[in-house]
Tab-separated table of C-alpha atoms in Angstrom:
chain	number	residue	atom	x	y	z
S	1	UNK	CA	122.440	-32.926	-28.559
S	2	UNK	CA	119.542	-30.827	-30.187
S	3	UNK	CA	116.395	-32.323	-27.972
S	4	UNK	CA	113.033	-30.516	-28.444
S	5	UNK	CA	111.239	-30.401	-24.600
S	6	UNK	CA	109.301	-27.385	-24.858
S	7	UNK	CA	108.849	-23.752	-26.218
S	8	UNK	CA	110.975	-22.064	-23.811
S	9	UNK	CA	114.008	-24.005	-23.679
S	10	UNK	CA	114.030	-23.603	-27.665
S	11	UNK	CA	115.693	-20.677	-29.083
S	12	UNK	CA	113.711	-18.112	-30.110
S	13	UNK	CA	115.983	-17.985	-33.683
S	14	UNK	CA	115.742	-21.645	-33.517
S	15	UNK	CA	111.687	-21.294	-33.073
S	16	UNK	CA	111.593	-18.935	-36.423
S	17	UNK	CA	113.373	-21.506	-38.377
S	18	UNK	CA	111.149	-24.451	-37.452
S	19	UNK	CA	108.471	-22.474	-38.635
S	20	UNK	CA	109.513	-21.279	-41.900
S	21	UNK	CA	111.231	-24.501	-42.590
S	22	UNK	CA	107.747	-26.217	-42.042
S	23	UNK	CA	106.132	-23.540	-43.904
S	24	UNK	CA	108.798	-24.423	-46.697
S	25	UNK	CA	108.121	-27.940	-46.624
S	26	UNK	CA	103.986	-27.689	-47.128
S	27	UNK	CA	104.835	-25.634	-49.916
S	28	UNK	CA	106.340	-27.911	-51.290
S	29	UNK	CA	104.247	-30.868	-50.869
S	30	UNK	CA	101.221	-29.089	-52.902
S	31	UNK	CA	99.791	-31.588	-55.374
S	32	UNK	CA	101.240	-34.250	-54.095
S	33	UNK	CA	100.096	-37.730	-52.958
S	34	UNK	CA	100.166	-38.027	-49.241
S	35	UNK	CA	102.861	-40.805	-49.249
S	36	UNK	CA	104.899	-39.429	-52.005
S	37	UNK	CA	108.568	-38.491	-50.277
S	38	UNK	CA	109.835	-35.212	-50.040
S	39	UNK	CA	112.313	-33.823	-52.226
S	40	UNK	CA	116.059	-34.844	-50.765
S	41	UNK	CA	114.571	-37.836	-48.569
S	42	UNK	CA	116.119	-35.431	-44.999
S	43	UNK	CA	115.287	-38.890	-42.587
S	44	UNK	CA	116.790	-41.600	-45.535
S	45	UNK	CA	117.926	-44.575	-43.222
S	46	UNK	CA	117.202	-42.885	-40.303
S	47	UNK	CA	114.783	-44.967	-37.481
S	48	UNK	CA	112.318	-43.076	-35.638
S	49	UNK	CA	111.187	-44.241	-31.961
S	50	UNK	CA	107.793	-42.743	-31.123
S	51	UNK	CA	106.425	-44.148	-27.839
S	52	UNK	CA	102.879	-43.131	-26.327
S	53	UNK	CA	102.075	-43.560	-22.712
S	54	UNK	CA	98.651	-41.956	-23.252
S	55	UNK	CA	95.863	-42.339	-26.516
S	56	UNK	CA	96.587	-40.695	-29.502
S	57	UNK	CA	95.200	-39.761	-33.052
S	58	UNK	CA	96.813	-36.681	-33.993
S	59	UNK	CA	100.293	-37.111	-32.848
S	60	UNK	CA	100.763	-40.917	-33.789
S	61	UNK	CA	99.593	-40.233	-37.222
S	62	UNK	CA	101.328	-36.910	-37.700
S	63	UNK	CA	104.470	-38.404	-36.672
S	64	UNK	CA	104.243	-41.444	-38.272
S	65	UNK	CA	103.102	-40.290	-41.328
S	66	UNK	CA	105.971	-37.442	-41.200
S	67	UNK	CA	108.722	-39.912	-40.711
S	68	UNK	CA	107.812	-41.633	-43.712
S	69	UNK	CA	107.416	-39.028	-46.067
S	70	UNK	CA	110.907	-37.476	-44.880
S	71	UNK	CA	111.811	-41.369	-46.276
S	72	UNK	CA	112.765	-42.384	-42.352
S	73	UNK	CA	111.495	-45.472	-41.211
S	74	UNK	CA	108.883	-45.599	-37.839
S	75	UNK	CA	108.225	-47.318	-34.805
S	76	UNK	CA	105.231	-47.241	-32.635
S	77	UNK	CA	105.765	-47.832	-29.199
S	78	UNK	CA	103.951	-48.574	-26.000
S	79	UNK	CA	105.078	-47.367	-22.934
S	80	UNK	CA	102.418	-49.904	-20.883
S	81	UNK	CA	104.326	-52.915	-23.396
S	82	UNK	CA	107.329	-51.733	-22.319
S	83	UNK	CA	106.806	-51.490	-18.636
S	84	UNK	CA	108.349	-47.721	-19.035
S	85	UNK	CA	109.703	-47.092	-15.778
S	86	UNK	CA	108.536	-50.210	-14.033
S	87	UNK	CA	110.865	-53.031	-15.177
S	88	UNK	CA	113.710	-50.609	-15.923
S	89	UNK	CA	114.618	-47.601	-15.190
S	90	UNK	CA	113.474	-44.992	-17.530
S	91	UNK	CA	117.263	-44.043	-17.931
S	92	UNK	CA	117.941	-47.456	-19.030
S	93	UNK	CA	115.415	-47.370	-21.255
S	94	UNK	CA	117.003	-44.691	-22.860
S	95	UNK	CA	120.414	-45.923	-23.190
S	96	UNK	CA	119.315	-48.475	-24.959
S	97	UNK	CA	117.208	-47.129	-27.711
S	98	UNK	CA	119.543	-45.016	-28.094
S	99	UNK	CA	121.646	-47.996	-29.178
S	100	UNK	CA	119.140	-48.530	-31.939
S	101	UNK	CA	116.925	-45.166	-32.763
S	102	UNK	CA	118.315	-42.111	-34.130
S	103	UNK	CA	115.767	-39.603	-32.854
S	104	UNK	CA	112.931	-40.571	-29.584
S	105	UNK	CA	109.693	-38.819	-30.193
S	106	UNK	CA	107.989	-39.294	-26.205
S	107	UNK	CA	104.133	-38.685	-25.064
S	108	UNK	CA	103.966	-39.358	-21.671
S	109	UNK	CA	102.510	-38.051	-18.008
S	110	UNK	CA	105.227	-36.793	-16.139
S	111	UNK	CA	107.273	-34.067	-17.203
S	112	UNK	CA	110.149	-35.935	-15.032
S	113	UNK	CA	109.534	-38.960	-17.399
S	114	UNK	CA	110.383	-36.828	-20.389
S	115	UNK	CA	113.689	-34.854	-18.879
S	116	UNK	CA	114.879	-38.755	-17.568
S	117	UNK	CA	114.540	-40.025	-20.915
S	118	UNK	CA	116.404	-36.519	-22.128
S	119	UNK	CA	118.781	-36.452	-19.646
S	120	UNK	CA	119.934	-40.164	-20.689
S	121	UNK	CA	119.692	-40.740	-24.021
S	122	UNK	CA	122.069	-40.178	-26.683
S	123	UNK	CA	119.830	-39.402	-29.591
S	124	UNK	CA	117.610	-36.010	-29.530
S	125	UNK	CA	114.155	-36.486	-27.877
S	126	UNK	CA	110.663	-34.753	-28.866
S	127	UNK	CA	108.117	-33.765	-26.550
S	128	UNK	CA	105.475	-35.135	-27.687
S	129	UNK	CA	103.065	-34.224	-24.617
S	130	UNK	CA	103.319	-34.289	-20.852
S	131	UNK	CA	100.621	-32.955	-18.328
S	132	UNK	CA	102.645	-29.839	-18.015
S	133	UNK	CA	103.243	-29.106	-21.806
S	134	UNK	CA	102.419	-29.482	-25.491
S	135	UNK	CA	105.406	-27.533	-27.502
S	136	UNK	CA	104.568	-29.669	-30.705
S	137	UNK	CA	100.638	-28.546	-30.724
S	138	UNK	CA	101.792	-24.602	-30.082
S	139	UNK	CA	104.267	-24.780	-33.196
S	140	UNK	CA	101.537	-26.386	-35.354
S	141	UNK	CA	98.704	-23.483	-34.032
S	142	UNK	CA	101.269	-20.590	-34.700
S	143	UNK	CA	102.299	-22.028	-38.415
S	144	UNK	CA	98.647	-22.229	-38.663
S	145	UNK	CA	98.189	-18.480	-37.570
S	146	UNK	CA	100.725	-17.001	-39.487
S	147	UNK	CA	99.443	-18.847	-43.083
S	148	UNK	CA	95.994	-16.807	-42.126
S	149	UNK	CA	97.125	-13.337	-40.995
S	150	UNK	CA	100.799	-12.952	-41.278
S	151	UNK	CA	103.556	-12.485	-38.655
S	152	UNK	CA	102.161	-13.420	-34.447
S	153	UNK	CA	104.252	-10.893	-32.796
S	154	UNK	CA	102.546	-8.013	-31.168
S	155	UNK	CA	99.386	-9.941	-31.846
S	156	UNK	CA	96.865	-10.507	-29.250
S	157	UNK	CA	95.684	-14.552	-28.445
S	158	UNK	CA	93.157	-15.014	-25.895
S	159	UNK	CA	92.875	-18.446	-23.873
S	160	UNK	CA	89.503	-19.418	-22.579
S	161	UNK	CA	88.904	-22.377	-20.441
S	162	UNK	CA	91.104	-25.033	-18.224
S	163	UNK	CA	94.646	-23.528	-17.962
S	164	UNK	CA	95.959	-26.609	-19.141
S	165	UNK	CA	99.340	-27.843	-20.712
S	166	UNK	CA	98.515	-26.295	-23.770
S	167	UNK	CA	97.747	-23.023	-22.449
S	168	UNK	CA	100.762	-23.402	-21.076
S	169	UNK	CA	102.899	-24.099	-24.161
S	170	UNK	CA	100.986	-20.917	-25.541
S	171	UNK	CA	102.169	-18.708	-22.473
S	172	UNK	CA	105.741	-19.763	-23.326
S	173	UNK	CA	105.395	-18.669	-26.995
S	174	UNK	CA	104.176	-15.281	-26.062
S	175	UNK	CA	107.730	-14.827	-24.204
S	176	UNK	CA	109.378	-16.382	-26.935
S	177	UNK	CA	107.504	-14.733	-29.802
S	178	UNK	CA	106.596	-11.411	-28.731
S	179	UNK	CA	102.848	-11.593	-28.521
S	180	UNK	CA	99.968	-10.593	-26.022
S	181	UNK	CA	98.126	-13.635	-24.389
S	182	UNK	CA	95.169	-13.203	-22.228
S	183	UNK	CA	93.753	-16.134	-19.927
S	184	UNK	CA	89.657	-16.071	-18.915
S	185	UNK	CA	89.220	-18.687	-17.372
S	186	UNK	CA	88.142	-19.738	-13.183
S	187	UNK	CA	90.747	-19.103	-10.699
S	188	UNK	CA	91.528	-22.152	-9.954
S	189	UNK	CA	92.437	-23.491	-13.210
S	190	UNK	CA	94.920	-20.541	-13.655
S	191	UNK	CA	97.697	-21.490	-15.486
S	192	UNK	CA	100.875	-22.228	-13.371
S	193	UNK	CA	102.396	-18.905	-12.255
S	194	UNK	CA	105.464	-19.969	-13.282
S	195	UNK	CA	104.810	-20.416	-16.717
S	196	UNK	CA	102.787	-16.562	-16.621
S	197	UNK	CA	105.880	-14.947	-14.669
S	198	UNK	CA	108.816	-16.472	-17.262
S	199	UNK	CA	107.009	-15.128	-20.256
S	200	UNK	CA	106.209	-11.710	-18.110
S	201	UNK	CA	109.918	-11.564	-17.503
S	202	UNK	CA	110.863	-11.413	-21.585
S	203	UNK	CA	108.425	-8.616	-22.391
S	204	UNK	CA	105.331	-10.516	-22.938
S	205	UNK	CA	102.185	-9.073	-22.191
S	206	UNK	CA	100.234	-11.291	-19.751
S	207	UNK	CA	96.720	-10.783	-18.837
S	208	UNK	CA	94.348	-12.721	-16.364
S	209	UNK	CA	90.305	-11.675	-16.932
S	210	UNK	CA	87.487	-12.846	-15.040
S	211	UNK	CA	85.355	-11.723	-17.796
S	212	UNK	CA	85.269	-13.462	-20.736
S	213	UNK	CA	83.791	-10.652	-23.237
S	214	UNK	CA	85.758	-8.188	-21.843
S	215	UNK	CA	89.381	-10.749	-22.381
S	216	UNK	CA	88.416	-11.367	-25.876
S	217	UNK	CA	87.927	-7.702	-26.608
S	218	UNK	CA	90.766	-6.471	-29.471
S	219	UNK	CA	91.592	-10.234	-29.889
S	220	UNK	CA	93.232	-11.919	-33.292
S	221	UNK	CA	92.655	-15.465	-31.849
S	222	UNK	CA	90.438	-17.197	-29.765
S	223	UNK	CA	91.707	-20.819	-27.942
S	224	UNK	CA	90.119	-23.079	-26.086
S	225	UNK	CA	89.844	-27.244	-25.405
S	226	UNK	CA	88.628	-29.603	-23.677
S	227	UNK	CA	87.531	-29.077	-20.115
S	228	UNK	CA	88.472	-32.189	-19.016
S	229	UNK	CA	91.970	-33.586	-20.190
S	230	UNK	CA	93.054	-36.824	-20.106
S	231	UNK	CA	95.381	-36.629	-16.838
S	232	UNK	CA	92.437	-35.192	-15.264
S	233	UNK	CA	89.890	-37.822	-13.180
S	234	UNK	CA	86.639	-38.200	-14.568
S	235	UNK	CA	84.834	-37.373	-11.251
S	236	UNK	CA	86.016	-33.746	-11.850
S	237	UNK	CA	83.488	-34.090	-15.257
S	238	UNK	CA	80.265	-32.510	-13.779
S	239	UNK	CA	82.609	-29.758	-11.464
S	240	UNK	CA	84.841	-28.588	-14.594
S	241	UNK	CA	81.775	-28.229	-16.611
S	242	UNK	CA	80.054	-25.785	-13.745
S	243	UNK	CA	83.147	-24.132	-13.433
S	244	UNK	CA	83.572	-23.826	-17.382
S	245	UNK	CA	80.459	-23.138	-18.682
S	246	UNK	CA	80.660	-19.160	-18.610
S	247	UNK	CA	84.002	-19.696	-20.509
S	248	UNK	CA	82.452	-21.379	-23.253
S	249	UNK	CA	83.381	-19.711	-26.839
S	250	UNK	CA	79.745	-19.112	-28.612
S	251	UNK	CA	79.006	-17.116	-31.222
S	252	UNK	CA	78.515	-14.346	-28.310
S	253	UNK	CA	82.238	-14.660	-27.478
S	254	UNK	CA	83.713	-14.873	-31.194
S	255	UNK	CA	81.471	-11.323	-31.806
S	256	UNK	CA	82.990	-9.387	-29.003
S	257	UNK	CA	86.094	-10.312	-30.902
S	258	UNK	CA	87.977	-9.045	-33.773
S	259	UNK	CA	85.679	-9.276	-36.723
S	260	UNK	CA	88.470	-11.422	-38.315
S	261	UNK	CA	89.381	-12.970	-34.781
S	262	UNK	CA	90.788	-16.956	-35.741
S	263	UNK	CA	89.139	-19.360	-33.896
S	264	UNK	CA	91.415	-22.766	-32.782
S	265	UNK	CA	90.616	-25.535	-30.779
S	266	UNK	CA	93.670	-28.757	-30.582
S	267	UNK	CA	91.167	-31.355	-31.012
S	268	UNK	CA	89.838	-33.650	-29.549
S	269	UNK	CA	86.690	-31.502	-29.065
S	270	UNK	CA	83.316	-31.821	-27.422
S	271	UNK	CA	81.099	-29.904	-29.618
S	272	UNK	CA	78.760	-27.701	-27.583
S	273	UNK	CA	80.544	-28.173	-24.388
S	274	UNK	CA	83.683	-26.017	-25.083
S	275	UNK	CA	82.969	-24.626	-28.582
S	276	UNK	CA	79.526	-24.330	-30.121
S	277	UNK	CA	79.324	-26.231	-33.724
S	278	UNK	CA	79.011	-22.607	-35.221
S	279	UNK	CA	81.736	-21.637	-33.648
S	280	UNK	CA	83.816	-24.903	-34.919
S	281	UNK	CA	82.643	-24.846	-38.237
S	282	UNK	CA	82.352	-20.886	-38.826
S	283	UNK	CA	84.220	-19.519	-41.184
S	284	UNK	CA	86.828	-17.670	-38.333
S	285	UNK	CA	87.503	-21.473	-37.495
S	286	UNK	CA	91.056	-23.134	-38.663
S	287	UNK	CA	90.610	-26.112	-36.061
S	288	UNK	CA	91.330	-28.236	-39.136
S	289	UNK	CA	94.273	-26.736	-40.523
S	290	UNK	CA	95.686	-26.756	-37.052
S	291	UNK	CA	95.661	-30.503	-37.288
S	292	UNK	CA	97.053	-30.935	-40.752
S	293	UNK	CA	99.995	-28.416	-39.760
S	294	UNK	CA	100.746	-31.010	-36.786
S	295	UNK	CA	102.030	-32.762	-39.445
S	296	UNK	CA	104.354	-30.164	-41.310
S	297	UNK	CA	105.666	-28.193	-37.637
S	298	UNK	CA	106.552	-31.706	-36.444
S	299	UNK	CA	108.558	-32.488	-39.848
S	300	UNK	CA	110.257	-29.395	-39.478
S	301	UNK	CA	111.151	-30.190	-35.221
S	302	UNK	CA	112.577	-33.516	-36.343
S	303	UNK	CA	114.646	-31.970	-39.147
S	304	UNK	CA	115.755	-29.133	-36.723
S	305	UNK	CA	116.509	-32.028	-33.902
S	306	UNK	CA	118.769	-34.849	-36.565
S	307	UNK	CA	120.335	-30.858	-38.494
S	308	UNK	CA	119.372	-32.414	-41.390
């Protein structure tokens, strides 16, 4: 059973082909209408469970819109419809879709709600967020990199902000893709240490600064996001945003950069709370192709999950 649950329990071979197989597959596409199938149809009569505990734009679309032009067929799920975990047992749950879904695409809270719906099923299973991780957004953001300015390893990504799931799905490519990752960021919203020490252990390069200019100095990519995610409770708002504000990435912070320093943000974004709207719409900004390649890294995971 090929599941997908995060960066570092993928293969780093197995990594490289997702990526140049979703690299292949945009290529392809070029011209296009957006609902015209791919060549070869890879998901014909295949059924496609995709089943959000938390709000979604990108992923639900990207997904959805993926499954269909791979000629699979889609359904959108709620977990809060289907009492996930309440009226039966999350392993349950999975037995039986398993009984009528070929591949489980999961967004959910827990990371133990993920692994239970892993550990049970007998179709492969997509992370497709948990407060720990986001695999699916880090394979999208390094496609993204590498159409811009060419192979990520020995490259140098800095992470400013929360050290959030995301940061930590970047901290697990680093150790999985050979690249440098800074953090700047407050203390305490360091990233797990556990996610910092794995990558340490296979040769990555992991920094924590204090100092923003000084993190971002020699840097090919600048990251941040939101300072208050969705898992987090609103009365932390006004606190994060004390804490946060030095780590802000301004036009100050992209120029202590590389000149030709990329600039991504996962979206949603709060414009001049995170990221300043010149920073966001400057020209080092791919925030948008980071979204669209949701789409194609996603195709690829699915096709790598189903061997097809």
């Amino acid at each position: 059973m090929t599941h997908f649950l995060d960066i570092d329990s993928t293969a780093p071979t197995d990594l490289r082909a997702i990526l140049d197989c979703a690299h292949e597959m945009k290529q392809a596409r070029q011209g296009r209408t957006k609902a015209t199938p791919d060549d070869g149809r890879p998901l014909d009569g295949r059924m496609v469970a995709l089943i959000f505990e938390k709000p979604s734009t990108r992923t639900r679309i990207s997904f959805d819109v993926g499954v269909r032009q791979m000629g699979g067929q889609s359904m959108v799920l709620s977990g809060k419809d289907m009492q996930l975990g309440h009226g039966e047992t999350i392993a349950d749950t999975a037995r039986v879709l398993s009984r009528y879904v070929d591949l489980i695409m999961i967004r959910t809270f827990e990371e133990a709600t993920l692994q239970e719906m892993a550990d049970h099923a007998t179709v492969p299973v997509i992370n497709g967020l948990t407060n720990r991780t986001h695999p699916c957004q880090i394979m999208a953001d390094l496609l993204t990199f590498e159409e811009h300015r060419g192979p990520i390893a020995g490259r140098k990504v800095v992470w400013s902000g929360d050290g959030n799931n995301v940061c930590a799905s970047f901290i697990q490519a680093a150790g999985q893709f050979g690249f440098d990752l800074t953090f700047t960021g407050p203390q305490t919203l360091d990233p797990e240490p556990v996610f910092v020490e794995a990558a340490r252990a296979k040769g990555a390069k992991i920094v924590i600064e204090r100092d923003p200019l000084k993190a971002v100095e020699g840097a090919d990519l600048v990251v941040t996001d939101t300072w208050v995610s969705m898992h987090d409770p609103q009365s932390a708002r006004e606190r994060r945003h004390n804490q946060l504000r030095p780590y802000q990435v301004n036009e100050r912070l992209m120029a202590a950069a590389k000149p030709d320093a990329l600039f991504m943000h996962c979206l949603p974004a709060h414009r001049d709370e995170e990221a300043t709207n010149a920073v966001m719409d400057g020209p080092n900004s791919v925030v948008f192709d980071e979204a669209e390649n949701r789409l194609h890294a996603q195709k690829a995971i699915m096709r790598h999950c189903l061997g097809v």
